[in-house]
XYZ file of C-alpha atoms in Angstrom:
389
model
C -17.824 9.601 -13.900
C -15.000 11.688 -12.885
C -13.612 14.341 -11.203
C -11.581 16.291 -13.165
C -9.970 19.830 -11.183
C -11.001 20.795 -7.734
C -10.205 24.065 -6.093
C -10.202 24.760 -2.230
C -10.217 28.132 -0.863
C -10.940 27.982 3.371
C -11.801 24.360 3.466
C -10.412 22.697 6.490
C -6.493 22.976 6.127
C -6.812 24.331 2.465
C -5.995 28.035 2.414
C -6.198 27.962 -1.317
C -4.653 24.782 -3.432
C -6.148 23.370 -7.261
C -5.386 19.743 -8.034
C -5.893 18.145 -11.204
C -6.846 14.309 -11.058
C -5.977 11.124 -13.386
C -8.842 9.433 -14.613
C -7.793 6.282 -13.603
C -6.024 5.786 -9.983
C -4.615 8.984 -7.808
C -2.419 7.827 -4.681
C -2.428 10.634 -2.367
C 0.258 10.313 -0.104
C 1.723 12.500 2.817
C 2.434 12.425 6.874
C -0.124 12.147 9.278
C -2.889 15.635 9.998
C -1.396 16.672 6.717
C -4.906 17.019 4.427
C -5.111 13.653 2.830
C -8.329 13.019 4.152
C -10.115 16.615 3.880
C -8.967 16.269 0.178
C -11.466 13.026 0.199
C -14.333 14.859 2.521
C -14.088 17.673 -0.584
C -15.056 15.270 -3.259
C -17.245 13.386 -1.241
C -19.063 16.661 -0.645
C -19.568 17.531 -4.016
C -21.347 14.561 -4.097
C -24.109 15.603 -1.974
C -23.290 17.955 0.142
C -23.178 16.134 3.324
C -19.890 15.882 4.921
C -19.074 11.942 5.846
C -17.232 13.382 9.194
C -19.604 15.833 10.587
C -23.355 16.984 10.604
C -21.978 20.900 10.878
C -20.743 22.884 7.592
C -18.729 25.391 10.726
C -16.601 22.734 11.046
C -15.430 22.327 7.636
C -14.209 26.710 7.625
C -10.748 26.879 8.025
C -9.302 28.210 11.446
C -9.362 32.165 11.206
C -11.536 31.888 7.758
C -14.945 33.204 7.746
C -16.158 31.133 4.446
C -14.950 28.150 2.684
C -15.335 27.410 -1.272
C -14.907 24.441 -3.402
C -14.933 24.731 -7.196
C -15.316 21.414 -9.139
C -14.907 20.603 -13.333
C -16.292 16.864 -13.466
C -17.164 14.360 -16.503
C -20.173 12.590 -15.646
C -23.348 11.536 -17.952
C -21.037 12.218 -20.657
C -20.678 15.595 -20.397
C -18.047 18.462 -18.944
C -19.818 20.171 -15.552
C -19.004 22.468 -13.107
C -20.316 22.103 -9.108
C -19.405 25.295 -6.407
C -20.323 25.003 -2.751
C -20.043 28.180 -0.899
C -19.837 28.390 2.833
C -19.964 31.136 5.452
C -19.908 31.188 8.870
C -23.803 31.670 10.512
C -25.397 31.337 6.788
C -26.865 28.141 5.054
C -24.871 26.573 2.851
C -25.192 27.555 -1.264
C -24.964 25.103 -3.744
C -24.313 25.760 -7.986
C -24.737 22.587 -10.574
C -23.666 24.251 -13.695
C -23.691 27.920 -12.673
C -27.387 27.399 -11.570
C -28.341 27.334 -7.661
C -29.340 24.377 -6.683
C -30.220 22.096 -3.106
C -27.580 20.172 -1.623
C -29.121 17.042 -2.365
C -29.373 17.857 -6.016
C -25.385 17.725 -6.758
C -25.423 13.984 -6.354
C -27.766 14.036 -9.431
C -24.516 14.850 -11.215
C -21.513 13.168 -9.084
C -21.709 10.336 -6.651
C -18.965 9.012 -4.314
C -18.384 5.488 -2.416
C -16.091 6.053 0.944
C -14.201 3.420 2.533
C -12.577 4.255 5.377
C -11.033 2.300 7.951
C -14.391 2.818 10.056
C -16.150 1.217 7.665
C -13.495 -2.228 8.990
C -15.317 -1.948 12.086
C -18.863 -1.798 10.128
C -20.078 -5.290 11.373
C -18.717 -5.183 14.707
C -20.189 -1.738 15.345
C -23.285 -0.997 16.729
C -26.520 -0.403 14.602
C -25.850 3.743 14.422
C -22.911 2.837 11.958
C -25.356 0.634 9.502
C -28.045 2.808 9.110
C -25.164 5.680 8.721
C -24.041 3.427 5.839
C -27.751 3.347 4.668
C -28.335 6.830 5.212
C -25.325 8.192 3.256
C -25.625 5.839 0.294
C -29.639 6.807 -0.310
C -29.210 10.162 0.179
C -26.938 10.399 -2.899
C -29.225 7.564 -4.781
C -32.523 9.709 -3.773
C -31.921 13.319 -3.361
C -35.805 13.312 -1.738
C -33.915 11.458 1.426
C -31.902 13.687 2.364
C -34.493 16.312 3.521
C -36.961 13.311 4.986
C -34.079 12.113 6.910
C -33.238 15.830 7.888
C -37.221 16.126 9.197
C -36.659 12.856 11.123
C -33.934 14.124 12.757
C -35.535 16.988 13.797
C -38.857 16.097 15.006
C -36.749 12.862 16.918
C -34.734 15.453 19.420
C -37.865 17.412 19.500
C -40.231 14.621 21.125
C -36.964 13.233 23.306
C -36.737 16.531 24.814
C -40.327 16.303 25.541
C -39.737 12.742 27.179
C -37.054 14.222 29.618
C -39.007 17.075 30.628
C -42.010 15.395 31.035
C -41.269 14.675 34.544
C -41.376 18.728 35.535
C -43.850 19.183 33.573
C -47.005 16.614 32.836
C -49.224 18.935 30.688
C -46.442 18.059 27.646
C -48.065 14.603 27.152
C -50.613 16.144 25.654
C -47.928 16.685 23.070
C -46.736 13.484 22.491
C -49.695 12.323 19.690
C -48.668 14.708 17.511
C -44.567 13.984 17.644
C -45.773 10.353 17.749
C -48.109 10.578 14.412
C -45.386 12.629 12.883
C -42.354 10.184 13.254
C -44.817 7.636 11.838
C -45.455 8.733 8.687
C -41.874 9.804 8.232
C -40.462 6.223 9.398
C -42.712 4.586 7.215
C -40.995 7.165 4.245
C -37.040 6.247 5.378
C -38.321 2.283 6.036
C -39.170 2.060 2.177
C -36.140 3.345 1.309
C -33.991 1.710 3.618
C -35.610 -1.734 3.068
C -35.437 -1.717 -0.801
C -31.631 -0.793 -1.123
C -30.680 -3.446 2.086
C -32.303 -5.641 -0.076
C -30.056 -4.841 -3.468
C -27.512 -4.612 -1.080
C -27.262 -8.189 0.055
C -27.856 -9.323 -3.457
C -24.648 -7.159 -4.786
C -22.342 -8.337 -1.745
C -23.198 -11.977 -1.326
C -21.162 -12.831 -4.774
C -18.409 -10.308 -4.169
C -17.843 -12.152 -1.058
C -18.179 -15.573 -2.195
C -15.306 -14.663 -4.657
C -13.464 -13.167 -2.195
C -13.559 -16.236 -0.113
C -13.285 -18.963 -2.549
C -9.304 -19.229 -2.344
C -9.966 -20.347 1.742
C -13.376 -21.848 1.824
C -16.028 -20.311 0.307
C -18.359 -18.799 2.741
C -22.171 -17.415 2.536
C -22.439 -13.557 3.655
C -26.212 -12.798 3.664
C -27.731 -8.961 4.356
C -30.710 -8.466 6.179
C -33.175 -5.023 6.608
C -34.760 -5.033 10.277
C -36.811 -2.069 11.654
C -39.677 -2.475 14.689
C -41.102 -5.530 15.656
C -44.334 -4.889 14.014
C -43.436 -4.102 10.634
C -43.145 -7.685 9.330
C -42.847 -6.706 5.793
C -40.977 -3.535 4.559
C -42.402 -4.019 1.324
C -45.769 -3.057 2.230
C -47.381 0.195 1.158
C -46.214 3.276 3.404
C -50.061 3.212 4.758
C -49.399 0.071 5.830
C -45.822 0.466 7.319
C -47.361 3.438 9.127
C -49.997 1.652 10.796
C -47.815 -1.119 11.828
C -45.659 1.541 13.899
C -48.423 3.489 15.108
C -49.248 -0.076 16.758
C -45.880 -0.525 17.859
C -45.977 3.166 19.826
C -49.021 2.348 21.515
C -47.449 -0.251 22.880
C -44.252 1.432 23.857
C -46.471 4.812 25.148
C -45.926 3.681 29.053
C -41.990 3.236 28.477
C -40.990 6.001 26.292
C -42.569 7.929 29.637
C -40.620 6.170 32.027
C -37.256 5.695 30.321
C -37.708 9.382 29.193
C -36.221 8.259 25.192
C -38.186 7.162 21.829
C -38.711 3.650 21.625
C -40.252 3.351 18.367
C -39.390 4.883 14.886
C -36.683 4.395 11.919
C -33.480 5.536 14.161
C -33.949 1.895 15.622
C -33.484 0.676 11.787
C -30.243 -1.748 11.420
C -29.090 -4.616 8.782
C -28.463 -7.853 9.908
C -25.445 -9.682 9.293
C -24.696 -13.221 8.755
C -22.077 -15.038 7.306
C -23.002 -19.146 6.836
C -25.931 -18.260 8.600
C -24.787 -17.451 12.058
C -24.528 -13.640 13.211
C -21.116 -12.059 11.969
C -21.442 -9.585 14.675
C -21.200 -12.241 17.394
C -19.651 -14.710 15.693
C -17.277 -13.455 13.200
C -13.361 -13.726 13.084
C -11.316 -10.444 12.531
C -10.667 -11.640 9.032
C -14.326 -12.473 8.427
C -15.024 -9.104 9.700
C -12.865 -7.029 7.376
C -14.016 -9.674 4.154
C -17.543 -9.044 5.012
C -17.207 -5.294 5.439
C -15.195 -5.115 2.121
C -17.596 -6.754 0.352
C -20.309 -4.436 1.174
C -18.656 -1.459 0.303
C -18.016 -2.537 -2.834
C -21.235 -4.148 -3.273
C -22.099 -0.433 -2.551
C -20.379 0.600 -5.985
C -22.216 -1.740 -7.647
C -25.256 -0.483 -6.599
C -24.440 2.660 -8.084
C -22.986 1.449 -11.415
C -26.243 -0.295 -11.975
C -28.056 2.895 -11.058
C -26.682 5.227 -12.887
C -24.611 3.269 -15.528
C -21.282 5.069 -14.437
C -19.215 3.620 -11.893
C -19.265 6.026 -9.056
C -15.899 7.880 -7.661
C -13.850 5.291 -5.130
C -12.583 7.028 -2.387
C -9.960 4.526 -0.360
C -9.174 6.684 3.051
C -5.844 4.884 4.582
C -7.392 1.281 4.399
C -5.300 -0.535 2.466
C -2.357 -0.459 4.905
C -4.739 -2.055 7.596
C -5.538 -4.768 5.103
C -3.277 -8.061 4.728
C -1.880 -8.587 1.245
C -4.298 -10.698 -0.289
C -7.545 -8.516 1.314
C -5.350 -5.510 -0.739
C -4.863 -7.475 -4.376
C -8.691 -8.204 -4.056
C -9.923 -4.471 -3.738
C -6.824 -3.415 -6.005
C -8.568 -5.856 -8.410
C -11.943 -4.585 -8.146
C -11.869 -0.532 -8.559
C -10.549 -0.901 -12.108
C -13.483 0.856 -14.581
C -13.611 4.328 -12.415
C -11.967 6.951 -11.029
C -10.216 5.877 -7.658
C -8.982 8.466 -5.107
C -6.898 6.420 -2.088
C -4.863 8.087 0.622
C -1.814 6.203 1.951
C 1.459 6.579 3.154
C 3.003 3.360 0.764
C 2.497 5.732 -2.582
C 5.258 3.968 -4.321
C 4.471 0.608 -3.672
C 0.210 1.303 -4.309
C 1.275 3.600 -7.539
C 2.858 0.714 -8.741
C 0.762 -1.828 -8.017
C -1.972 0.017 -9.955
C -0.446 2.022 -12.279
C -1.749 5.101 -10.156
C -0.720 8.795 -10.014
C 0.569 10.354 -7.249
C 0.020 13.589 -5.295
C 1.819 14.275 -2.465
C 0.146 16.433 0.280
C 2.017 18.532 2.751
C 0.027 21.213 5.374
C -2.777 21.197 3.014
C -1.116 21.901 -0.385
C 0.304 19.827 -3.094
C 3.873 19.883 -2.462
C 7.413 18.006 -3.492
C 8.060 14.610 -2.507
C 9.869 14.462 1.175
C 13.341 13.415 -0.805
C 13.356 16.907 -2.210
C 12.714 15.337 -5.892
C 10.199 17.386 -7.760
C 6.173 15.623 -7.542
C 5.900 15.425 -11.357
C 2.578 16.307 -11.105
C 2.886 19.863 -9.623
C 2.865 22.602 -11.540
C 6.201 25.343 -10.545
C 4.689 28.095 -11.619
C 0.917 29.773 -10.861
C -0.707 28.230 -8.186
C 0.309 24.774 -6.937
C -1.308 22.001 -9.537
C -1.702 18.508 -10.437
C -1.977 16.905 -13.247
C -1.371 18.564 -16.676
């Protein structure tokens, strides 16, 4: 699986720029607020068009643009496609797999993406918003279905916690509340399924990625955990059964939803539990235990997808690798061989070299020369700018 050409016309700080890819390794390199990273949110967006920055397509129109286009050629299920995402300003987003409209969630059926950014260093430490979020964005390209049941979540959520808050001016809305209540329910006991099941394949992918990655100082035991409400006691259950169980639990919490004017009980109190040699890495974890754990999930994550799909998914490396020490960086240099790898730095020599890599160097959101005025040998001097030949 691989991304082949990409074209940008009004995305972010693209006014209009094509870039051909290596198969293998690209090293994009440039100066900071340049476009290295809105090159990555492209690609990841033709993977399922959900942005992994923002929840609003507006914010991904250029300044002073009233639409933004990106125009994809990718090699995936062994086969040349073509993916276009249109966006204008106050209109829903359009989608094309192959020329033929499609949803959003559908273009992950033909190109999937892992991110690591450095965020995702903080993953452990974070609170449990930046879990699910790593839950959330891996199933939604895994199941297109989630997607739009996480989108219905979200919506009937704000609707029933605006209810909460006005509840105090106006009383009458409780009679209200069953009906938000049975709603978020049945759609928790949907997203708890699916967040259970790949938390589970999860933990089984990262726990010998880390015990390699740990063997050289003392092999350690990283173990991944699903957790949801108190009364769900096994997320394995039927969705009947998962739905009573919460139902139960907002029964109980009916009295204190009311008073603390928030929801209390549903899937956006989801989170994966952490341990590494069986005490919580959250509380307990070292800085370097912290970035080995969070590594290994993340590529734990690939691996997930490789055995779905049988193609290693597209590795996208935002600026991590310079926050990493050098033996944290051989390890992941080690690991993304078999795919297409797409990793933003500002050390393009040494990383090109170190993996053999391509690079493209990125200046006010176009492919430009490199900063010692010798000519990128992967831009094209004629037509508009390229990479790649």
């Amino acid at each position: 699986m691989r991304i082949e050409r990409l074209v940008l016309r009004g995305f972010r700080n693209y006014a209009e720029t094509e870039v051909r890819f290596a198969p293998e390794t690209n090293v994009i390199s440039g100066e900071n607020a340049q476009g290295k990273t809105n090159l990555l949110e492209a690609v990841y967006l033709l993977s399922g068009g959900k942005s992994f920055r923002t929840r609003f397509d507006r914010e991904l129109i250029g300044f002073e643009k009233d639409s933004a286009e990106l125009e994809a050629e990718i090699f995936a299920q062994e086969r040349q496609q073509s993916l276009r995402i249109l966006m204008r300003r106050g209109q829903a987003k359009q989608v094309w797999k192959n020329r033929v409209r499609q949803k959003s969630g559908e273009l992950s059926e033909a190109l999937k993406a892992v991110l690591f950014s450095p965020d995702d260093l903080n993953l452990i430490r974070e609170g449990p918003a930046a879990r699910r979020r790593l839950m959330d964005l891996a199933i939604c390209q895994l199941r297109p279905g989630y997607a739009a049941l996480l989108s219905d979540y979200r919506r009937v959520y704000e609707n029933k916690t605006r209810l909460l808050r006005d509840y105090r001016n106006d009383p009458h809305l409780e009679d209200t509340f069953d009906a938000f209540s049975d709603t978020m329910a049945r759609l928790s006991a949907k997203l708890i399924r699916y967040r259970a099941s790949f938390a589970r394949r999860l933990g089984e992918a990262a726990s010998p990625i880390h015990r390699e990655f740990t063997a050289g100082g003392g092999e350690e035991r990283l173990e991944v955990r699903y957790r949801t409400v108190s009364t769900v006691t096994d997320c394995t259950a039927s969705e009947q059964t998962i739905y009573g169980k919460i139902l139960e639990h907002q029964r109980a919490h009916r009295q204190a939803e009311i008073a603390s004017g928030s929801c209390l009980t549903g899937a956006h109190k989801d989170d994966l539990e952490i341990d590494i040699n069986a005490r919580p890495a959250r509380s307990f974890a070292s800085q370097g235990q912290t970035r080995t754990a969070a590594l290994s999930i993340k590529l734990a994550e690939r691996e997930i997808f490789l055995q779905e799909t049988g193609e290693y998914p597209i590795l996208l490396l935002d600026d991590v690798l310079s926050e990493l020490d050098t033996r944290r960086q051989e390890f992941v240099l080690n690991r993304i061989g078999g795919g297409q790898t797409l990793i933003t730095c500002c050390e393009d020599e040494q990383i090109a070299g170190r993996t053999g890599g391509r690079v493209l160097f990125i200046r006010n959101g176009a492919l430009a020369e490199k900063p010692d005025g010798e000519e990128n040998n992967h831009v094209s001097a004629s037509g508009k700018q390229r990479a790649g030949s």
